[in-house]
Tab-separated table of N, CA and C in Angstrom:
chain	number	residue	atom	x	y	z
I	141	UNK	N	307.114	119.491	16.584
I	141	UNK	CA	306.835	118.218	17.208
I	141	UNK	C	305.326	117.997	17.210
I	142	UNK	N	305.181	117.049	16.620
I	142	UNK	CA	303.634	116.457	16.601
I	142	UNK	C	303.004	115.088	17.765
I	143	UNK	N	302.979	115.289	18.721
I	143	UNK	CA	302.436	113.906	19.203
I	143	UNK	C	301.699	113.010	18.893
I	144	UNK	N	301.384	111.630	18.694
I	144	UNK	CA	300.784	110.779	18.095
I	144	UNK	C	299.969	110.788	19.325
I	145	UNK	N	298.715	109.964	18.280
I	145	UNK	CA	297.736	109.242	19.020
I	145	UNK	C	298.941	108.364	20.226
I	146	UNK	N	299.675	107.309	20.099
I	146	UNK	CA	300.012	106.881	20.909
I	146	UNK	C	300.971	107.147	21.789
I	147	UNK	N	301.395	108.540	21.487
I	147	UNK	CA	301.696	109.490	23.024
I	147	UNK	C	300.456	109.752	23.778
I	148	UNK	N	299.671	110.365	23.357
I	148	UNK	CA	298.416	110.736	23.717
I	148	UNK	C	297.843	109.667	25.081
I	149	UNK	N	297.889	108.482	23.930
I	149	UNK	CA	297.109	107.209	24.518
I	149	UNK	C	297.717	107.222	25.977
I	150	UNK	N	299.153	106.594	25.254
I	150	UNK	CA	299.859	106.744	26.664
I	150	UNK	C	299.966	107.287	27.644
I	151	UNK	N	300.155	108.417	27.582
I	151	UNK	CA	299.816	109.445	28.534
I	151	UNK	C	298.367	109.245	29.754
I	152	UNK	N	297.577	108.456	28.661
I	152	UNK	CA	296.415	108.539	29.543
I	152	UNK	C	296.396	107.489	29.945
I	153	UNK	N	296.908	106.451	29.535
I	153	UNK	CA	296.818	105.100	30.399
I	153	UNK	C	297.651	105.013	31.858
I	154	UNK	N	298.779	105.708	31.885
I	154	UNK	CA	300.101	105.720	33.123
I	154	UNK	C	298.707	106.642	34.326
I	155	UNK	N	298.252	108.101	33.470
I	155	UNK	CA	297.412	108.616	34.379
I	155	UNK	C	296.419	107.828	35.059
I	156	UNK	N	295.813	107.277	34.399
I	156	UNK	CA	294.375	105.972	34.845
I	156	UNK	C	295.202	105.291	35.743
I	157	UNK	N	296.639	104.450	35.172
I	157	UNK	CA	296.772	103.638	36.537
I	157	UNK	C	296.886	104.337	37.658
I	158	UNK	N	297.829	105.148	37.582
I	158	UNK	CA	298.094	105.595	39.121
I	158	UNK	C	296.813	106.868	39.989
I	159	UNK	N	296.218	107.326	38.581
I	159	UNK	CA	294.611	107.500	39.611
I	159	UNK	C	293.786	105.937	40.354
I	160	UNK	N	293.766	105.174	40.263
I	160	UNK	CA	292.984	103.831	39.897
I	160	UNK	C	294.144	102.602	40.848
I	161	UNK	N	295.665	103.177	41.309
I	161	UNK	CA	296.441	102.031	42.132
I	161	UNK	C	295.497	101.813	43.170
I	162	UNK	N	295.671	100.544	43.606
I	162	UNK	CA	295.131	100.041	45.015
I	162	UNK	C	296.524	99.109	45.694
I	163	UNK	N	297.298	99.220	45.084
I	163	UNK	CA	298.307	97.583	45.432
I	163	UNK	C	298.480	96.440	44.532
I	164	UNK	N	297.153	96.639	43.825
I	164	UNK	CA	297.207	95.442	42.693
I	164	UNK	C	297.421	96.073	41.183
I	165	UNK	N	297.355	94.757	40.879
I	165	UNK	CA	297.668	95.090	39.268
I	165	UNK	C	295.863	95.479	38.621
I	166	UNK	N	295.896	96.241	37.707
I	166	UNK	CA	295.115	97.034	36.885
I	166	UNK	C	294.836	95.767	35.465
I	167	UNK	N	293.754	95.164	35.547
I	167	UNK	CA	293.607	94.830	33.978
I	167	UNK	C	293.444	96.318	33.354
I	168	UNK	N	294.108	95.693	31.806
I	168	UNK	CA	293.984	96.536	30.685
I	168	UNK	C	292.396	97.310	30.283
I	169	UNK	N	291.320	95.417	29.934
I	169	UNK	CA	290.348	96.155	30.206
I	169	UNK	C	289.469	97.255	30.652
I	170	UNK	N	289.754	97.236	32.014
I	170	UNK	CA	289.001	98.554	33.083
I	170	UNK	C	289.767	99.578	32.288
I	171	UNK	N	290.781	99.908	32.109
I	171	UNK	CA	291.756	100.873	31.585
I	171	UNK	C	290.660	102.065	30.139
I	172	UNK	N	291.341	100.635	29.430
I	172	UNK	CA	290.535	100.682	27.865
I	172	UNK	C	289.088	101.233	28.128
I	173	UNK	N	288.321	100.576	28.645
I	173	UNK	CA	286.631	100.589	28.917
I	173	UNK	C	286.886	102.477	29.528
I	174	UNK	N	287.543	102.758	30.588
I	174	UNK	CA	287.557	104.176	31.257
I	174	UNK	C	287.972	104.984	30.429
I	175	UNK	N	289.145	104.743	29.734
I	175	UNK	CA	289.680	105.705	28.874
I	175	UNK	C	288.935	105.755	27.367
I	176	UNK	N	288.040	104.907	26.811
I	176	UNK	CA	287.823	104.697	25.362
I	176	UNK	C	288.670	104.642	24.366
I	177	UNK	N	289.558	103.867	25.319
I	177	UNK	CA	290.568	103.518	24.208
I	177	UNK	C	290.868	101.812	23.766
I	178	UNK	N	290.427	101.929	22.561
I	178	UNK	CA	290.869	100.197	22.250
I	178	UNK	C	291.742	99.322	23.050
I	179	UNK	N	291.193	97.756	23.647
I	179	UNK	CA	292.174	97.107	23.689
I	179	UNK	C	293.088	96.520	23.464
I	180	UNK	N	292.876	96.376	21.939
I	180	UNK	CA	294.092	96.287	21.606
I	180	UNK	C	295.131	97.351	20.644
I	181	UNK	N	294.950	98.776	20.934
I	181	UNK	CA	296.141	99.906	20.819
I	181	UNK	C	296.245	99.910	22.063
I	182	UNK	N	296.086	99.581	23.410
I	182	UNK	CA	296.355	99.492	24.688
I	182	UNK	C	297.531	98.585	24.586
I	183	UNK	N	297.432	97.440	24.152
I	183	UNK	CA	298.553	96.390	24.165
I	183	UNK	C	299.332	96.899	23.424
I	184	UNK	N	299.640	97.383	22.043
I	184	UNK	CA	300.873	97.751	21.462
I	184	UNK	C	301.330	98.768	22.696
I	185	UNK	N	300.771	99.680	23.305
I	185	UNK	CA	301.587	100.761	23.614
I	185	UNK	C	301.913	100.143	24.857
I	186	UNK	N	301.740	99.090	25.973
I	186	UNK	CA	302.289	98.329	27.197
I	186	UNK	C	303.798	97.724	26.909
I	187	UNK	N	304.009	97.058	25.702
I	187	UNK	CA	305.301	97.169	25.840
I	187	UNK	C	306.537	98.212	25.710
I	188	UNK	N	306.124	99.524	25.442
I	188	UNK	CA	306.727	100.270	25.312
I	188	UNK	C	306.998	100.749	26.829
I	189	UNK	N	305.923	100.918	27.367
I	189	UNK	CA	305.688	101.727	28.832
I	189	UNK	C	306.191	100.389	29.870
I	190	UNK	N	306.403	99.258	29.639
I	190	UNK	CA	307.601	98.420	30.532
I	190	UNK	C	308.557	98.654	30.090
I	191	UNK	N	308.891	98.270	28.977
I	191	UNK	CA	310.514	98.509	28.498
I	191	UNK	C	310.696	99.450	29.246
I	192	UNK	N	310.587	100.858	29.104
I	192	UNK	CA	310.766	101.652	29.690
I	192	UNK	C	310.656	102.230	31.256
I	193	UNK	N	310.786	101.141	32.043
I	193	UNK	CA	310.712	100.923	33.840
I	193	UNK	C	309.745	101.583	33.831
I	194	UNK	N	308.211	102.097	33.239
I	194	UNK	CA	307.540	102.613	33.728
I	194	UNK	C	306.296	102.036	34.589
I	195	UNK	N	305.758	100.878	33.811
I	195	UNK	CA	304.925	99.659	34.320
I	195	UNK	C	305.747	98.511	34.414
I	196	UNK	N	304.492	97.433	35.469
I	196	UNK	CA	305.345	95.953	34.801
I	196	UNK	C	303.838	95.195	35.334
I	197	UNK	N	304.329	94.505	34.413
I	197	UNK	CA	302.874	93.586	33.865
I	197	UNK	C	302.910	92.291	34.758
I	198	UNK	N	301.568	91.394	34.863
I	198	UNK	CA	301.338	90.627	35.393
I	198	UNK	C	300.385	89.239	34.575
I	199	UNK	N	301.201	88.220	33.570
I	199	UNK	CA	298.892	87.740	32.719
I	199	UNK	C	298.885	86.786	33.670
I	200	UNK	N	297.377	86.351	33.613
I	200	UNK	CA	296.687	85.160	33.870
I	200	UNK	C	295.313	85.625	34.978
I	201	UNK	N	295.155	85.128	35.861
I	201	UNK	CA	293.875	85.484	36.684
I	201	UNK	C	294.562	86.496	37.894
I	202	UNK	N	294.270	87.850	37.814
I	202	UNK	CA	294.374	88.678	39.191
I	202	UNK	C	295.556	89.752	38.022
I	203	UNK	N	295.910	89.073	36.891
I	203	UNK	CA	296.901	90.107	36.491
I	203	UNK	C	296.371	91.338	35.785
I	204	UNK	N	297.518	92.327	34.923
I	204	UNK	CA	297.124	93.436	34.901
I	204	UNK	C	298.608	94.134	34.549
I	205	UNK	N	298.210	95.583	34.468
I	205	UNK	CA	299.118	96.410	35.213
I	205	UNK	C	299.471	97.527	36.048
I	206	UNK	N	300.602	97.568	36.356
I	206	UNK	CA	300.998	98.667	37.704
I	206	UNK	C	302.059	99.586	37.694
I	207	UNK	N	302.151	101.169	38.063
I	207	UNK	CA	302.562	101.431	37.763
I	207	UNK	C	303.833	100.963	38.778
I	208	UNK	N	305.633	100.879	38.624
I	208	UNK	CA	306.581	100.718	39.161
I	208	UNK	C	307.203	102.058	39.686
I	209	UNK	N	306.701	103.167	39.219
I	209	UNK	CA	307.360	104.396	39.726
I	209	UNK	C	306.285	105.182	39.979
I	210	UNK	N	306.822	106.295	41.337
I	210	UNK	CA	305.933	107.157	42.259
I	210	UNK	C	305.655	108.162	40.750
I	211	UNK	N	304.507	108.278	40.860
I	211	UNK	CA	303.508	109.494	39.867
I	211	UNK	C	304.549	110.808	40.000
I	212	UNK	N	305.048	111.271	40.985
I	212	UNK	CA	305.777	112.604	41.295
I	212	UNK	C	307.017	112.169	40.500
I	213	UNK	N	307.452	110.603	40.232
I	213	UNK	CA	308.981	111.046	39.327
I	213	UNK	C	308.767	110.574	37.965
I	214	UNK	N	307.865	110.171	37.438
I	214	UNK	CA	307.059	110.216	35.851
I	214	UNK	C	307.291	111.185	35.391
I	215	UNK	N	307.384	111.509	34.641
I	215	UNK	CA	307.718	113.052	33.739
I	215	UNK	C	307.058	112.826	32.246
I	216	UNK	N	305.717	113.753	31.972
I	216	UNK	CA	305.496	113.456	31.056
I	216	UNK	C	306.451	113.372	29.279
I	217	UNK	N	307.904	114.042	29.358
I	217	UNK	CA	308.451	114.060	28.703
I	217	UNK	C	308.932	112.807	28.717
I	218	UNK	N	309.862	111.576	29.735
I	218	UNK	CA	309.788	110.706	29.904
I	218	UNK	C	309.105	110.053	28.779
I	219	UNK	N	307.567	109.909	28.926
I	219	UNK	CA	306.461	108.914	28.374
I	219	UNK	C	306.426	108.968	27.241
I	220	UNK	N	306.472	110.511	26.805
I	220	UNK	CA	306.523	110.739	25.695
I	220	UNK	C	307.792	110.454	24.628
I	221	UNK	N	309.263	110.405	25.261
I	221	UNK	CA	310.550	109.985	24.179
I	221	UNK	C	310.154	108.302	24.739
I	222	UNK	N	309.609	107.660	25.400
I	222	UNK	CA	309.550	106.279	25.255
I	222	UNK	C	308.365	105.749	24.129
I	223	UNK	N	307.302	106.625	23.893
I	223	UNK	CA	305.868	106.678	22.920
I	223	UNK	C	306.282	107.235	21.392
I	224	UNK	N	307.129	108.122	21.332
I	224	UNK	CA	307.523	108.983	19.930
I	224	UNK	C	308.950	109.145	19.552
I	225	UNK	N	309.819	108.643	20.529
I	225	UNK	CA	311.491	108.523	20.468
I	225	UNK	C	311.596	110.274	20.532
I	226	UNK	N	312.107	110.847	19.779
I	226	UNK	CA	312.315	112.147	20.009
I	226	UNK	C	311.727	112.937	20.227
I	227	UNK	N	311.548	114.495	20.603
I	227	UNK	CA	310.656	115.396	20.636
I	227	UNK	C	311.150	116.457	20.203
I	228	UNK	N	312.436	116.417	19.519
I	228	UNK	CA	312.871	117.502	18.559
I	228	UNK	C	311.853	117.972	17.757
I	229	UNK	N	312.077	119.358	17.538
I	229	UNK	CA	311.189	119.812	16.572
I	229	UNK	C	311.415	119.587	15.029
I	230	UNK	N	312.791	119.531	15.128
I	230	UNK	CA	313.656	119.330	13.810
I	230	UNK	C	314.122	118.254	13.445
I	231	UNK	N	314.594	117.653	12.594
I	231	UNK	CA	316.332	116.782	12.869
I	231	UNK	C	317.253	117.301	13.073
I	232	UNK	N	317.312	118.355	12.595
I	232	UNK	CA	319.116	119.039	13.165
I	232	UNK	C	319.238	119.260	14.791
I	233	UNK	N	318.470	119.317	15.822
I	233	UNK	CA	318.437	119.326	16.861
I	233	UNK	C	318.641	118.147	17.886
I	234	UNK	N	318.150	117.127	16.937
I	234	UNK	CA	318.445	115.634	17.161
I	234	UNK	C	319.916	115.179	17.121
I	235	UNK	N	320.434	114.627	18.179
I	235	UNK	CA	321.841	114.279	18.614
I	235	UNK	C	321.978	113.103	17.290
I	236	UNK	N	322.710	113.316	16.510
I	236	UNK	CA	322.836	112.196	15.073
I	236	UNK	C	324.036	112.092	15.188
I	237	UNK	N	324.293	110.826	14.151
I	237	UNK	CA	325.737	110.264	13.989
I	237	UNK	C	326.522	111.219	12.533
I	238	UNK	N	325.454	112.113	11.822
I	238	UNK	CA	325.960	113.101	11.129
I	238	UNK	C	325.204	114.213	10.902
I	239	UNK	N	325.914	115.420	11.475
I	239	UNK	CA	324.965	116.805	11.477
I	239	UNK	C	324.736	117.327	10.079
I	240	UNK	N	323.995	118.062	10.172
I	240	UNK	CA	323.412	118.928	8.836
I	240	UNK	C	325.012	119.275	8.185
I	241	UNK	N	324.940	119.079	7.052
I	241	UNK	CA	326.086	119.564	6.546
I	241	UNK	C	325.775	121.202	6.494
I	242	UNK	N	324.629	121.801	6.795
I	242	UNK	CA	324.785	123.155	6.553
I	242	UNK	C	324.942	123.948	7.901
I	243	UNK	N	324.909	122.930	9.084
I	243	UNK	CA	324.982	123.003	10.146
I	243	UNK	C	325.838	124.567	10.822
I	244	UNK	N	326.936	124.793	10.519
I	244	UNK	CA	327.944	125.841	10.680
I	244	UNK	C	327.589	127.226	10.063
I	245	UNK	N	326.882	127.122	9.160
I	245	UNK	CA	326.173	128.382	8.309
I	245	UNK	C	324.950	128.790	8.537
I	246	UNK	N	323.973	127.900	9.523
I	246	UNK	CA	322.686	128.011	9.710
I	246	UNK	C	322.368	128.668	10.095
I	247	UNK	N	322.000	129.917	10.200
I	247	UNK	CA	321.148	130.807	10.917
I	247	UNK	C	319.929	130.812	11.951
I	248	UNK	N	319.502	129.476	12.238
I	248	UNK	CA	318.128	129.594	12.372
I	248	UNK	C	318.538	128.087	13.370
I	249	UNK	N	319.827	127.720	13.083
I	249	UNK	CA	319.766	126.409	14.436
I	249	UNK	C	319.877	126.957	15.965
I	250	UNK	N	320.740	127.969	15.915
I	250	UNK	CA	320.439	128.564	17.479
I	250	UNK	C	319.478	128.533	18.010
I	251	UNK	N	317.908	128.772	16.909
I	251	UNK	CA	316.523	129.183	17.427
I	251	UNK	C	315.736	127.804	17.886
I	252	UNK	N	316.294	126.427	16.560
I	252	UNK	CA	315.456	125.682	16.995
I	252	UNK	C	316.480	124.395	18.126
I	253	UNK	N	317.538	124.902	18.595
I	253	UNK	CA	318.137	124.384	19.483
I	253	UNK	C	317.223	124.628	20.923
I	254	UNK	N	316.869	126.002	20.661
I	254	UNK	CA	316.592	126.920	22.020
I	254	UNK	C	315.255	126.335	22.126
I	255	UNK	N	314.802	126.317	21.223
I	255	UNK	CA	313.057	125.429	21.331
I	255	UNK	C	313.118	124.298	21.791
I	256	UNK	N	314.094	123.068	21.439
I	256	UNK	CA	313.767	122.151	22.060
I	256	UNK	C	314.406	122.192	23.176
I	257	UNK	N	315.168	122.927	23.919
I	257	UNK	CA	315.834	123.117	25.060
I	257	UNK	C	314.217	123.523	25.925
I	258	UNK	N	313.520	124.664	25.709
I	258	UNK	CA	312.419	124.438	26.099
I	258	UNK	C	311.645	123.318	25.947
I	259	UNK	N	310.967	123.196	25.040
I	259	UNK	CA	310.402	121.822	24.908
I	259	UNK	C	310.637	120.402	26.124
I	260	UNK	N	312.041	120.537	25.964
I	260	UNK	CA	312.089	119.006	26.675
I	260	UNK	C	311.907	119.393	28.221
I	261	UNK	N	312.722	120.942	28.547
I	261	UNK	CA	312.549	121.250	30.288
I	261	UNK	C	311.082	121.347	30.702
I	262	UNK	N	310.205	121.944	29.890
I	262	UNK	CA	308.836	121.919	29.984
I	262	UNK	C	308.224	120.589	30.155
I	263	UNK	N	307.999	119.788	29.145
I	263	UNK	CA	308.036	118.337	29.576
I	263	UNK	C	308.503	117.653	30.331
I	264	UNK	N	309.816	117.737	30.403
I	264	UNK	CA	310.574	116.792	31.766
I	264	UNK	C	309.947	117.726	33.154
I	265	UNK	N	309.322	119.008	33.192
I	265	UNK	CA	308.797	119.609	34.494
I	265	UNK	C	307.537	118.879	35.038
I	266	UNK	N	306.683	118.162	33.835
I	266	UNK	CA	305.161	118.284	34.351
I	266	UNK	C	305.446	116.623	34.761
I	267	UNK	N	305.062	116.621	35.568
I	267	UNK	CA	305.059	115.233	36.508
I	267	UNK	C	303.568	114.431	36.355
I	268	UNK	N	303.173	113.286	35.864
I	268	UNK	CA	302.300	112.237	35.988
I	268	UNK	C	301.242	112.714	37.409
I	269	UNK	N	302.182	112.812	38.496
I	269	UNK	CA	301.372	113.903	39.611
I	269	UNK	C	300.755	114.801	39.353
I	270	UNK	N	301.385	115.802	38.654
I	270	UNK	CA	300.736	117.030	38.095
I	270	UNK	C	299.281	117.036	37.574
I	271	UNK	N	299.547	116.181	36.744
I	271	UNK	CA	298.281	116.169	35.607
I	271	UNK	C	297.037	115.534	36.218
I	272	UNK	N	297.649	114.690	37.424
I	272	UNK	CA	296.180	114.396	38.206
I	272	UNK	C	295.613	115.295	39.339
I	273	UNK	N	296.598	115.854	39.697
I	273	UNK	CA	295.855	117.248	40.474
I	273	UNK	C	295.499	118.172	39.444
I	274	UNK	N	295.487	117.957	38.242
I	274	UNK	CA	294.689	119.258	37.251
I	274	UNK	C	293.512	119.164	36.973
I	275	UNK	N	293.215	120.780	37.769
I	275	UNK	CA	291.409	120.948	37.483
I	275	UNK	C	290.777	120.887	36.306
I	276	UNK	N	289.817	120.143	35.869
I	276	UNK	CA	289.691	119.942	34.569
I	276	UNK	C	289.359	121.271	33.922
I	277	UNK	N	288.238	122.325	34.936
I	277	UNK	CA	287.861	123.403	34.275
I	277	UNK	C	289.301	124.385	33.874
I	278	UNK	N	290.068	123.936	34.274
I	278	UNK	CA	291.427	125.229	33.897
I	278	UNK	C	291.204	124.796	32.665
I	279	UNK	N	292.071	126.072	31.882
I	279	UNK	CA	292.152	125.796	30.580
I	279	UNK	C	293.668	125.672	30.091
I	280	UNK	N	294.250	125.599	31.106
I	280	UNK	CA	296.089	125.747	30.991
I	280	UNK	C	296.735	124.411	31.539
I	281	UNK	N	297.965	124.406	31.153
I	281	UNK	CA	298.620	122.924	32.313
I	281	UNK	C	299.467	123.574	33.559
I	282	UNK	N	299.498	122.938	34.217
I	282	UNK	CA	300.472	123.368	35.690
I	282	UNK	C	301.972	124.158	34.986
């Protein structure tokens, strides 16, 4: 599994808002400008992160966005299958409408079953919370 820039991005924009909530909505701007991230790869990746009940947006004067869910039930795995769709390491691990035809003989799917079984519990563990109580000097994640 490779994360994109716009997992990445993402990731850091949900963090900015909910370091940065007051009650109101968040322009993109302040976002972009804090994070150094373009405003407009900020906008492609906002509709992903509403679709996905994570923000909800506001335009015109005072708008912005906010996050809709408490930081403690964000899950960076969450952000990430709404930013990259899967986080299989493989395709054969990926729930499909037709398995590997070598599927039954494979030797080696047990292993990468078991990986993304990690993978996703690891991710679905670290909470949007998490990552803002992380000391920057650590060199590890929670």
């Amino acid at each position: 599994m490779l994360v994109s820039t716009r997992g990445r991005y993402a990731l850091r924009v949900i963090i900015d808002l909910a370091e940065h909530y007051n009650g109101g909505y968040i322009p993109m701007k302040d976002v972009a400008a804090r994070q150094d991230i373009s405003l407009k790869y900020i906008t492609k990746i906002m509709p992903l992160l509403t679709g996905g009940n994570l923000v909800e947006g506001v335009h015109g004067k005072g708008g912005g966005y906010r996050l809709i869910k408490d930081p403690q039930d964000c899950t960076v795995g969450e952000i990430l299958r709404l930013t990259e769709g899967s986080l299989a390491p493989i395709n054969c691990t990926e729930l499909c409408e037709e398995p590997c035809s070598r599927a039954a003989d494979c030797r080696t799917l047990p292993m990468w079953k078991k990986l993304d079984t990690l993978i996703e519990g690891y991710l679905d563990s670290v909470t949007v919370a998490d990552l803002m109580k992380q000391d920057l000097s650590d060199n590890y994640v929670i």
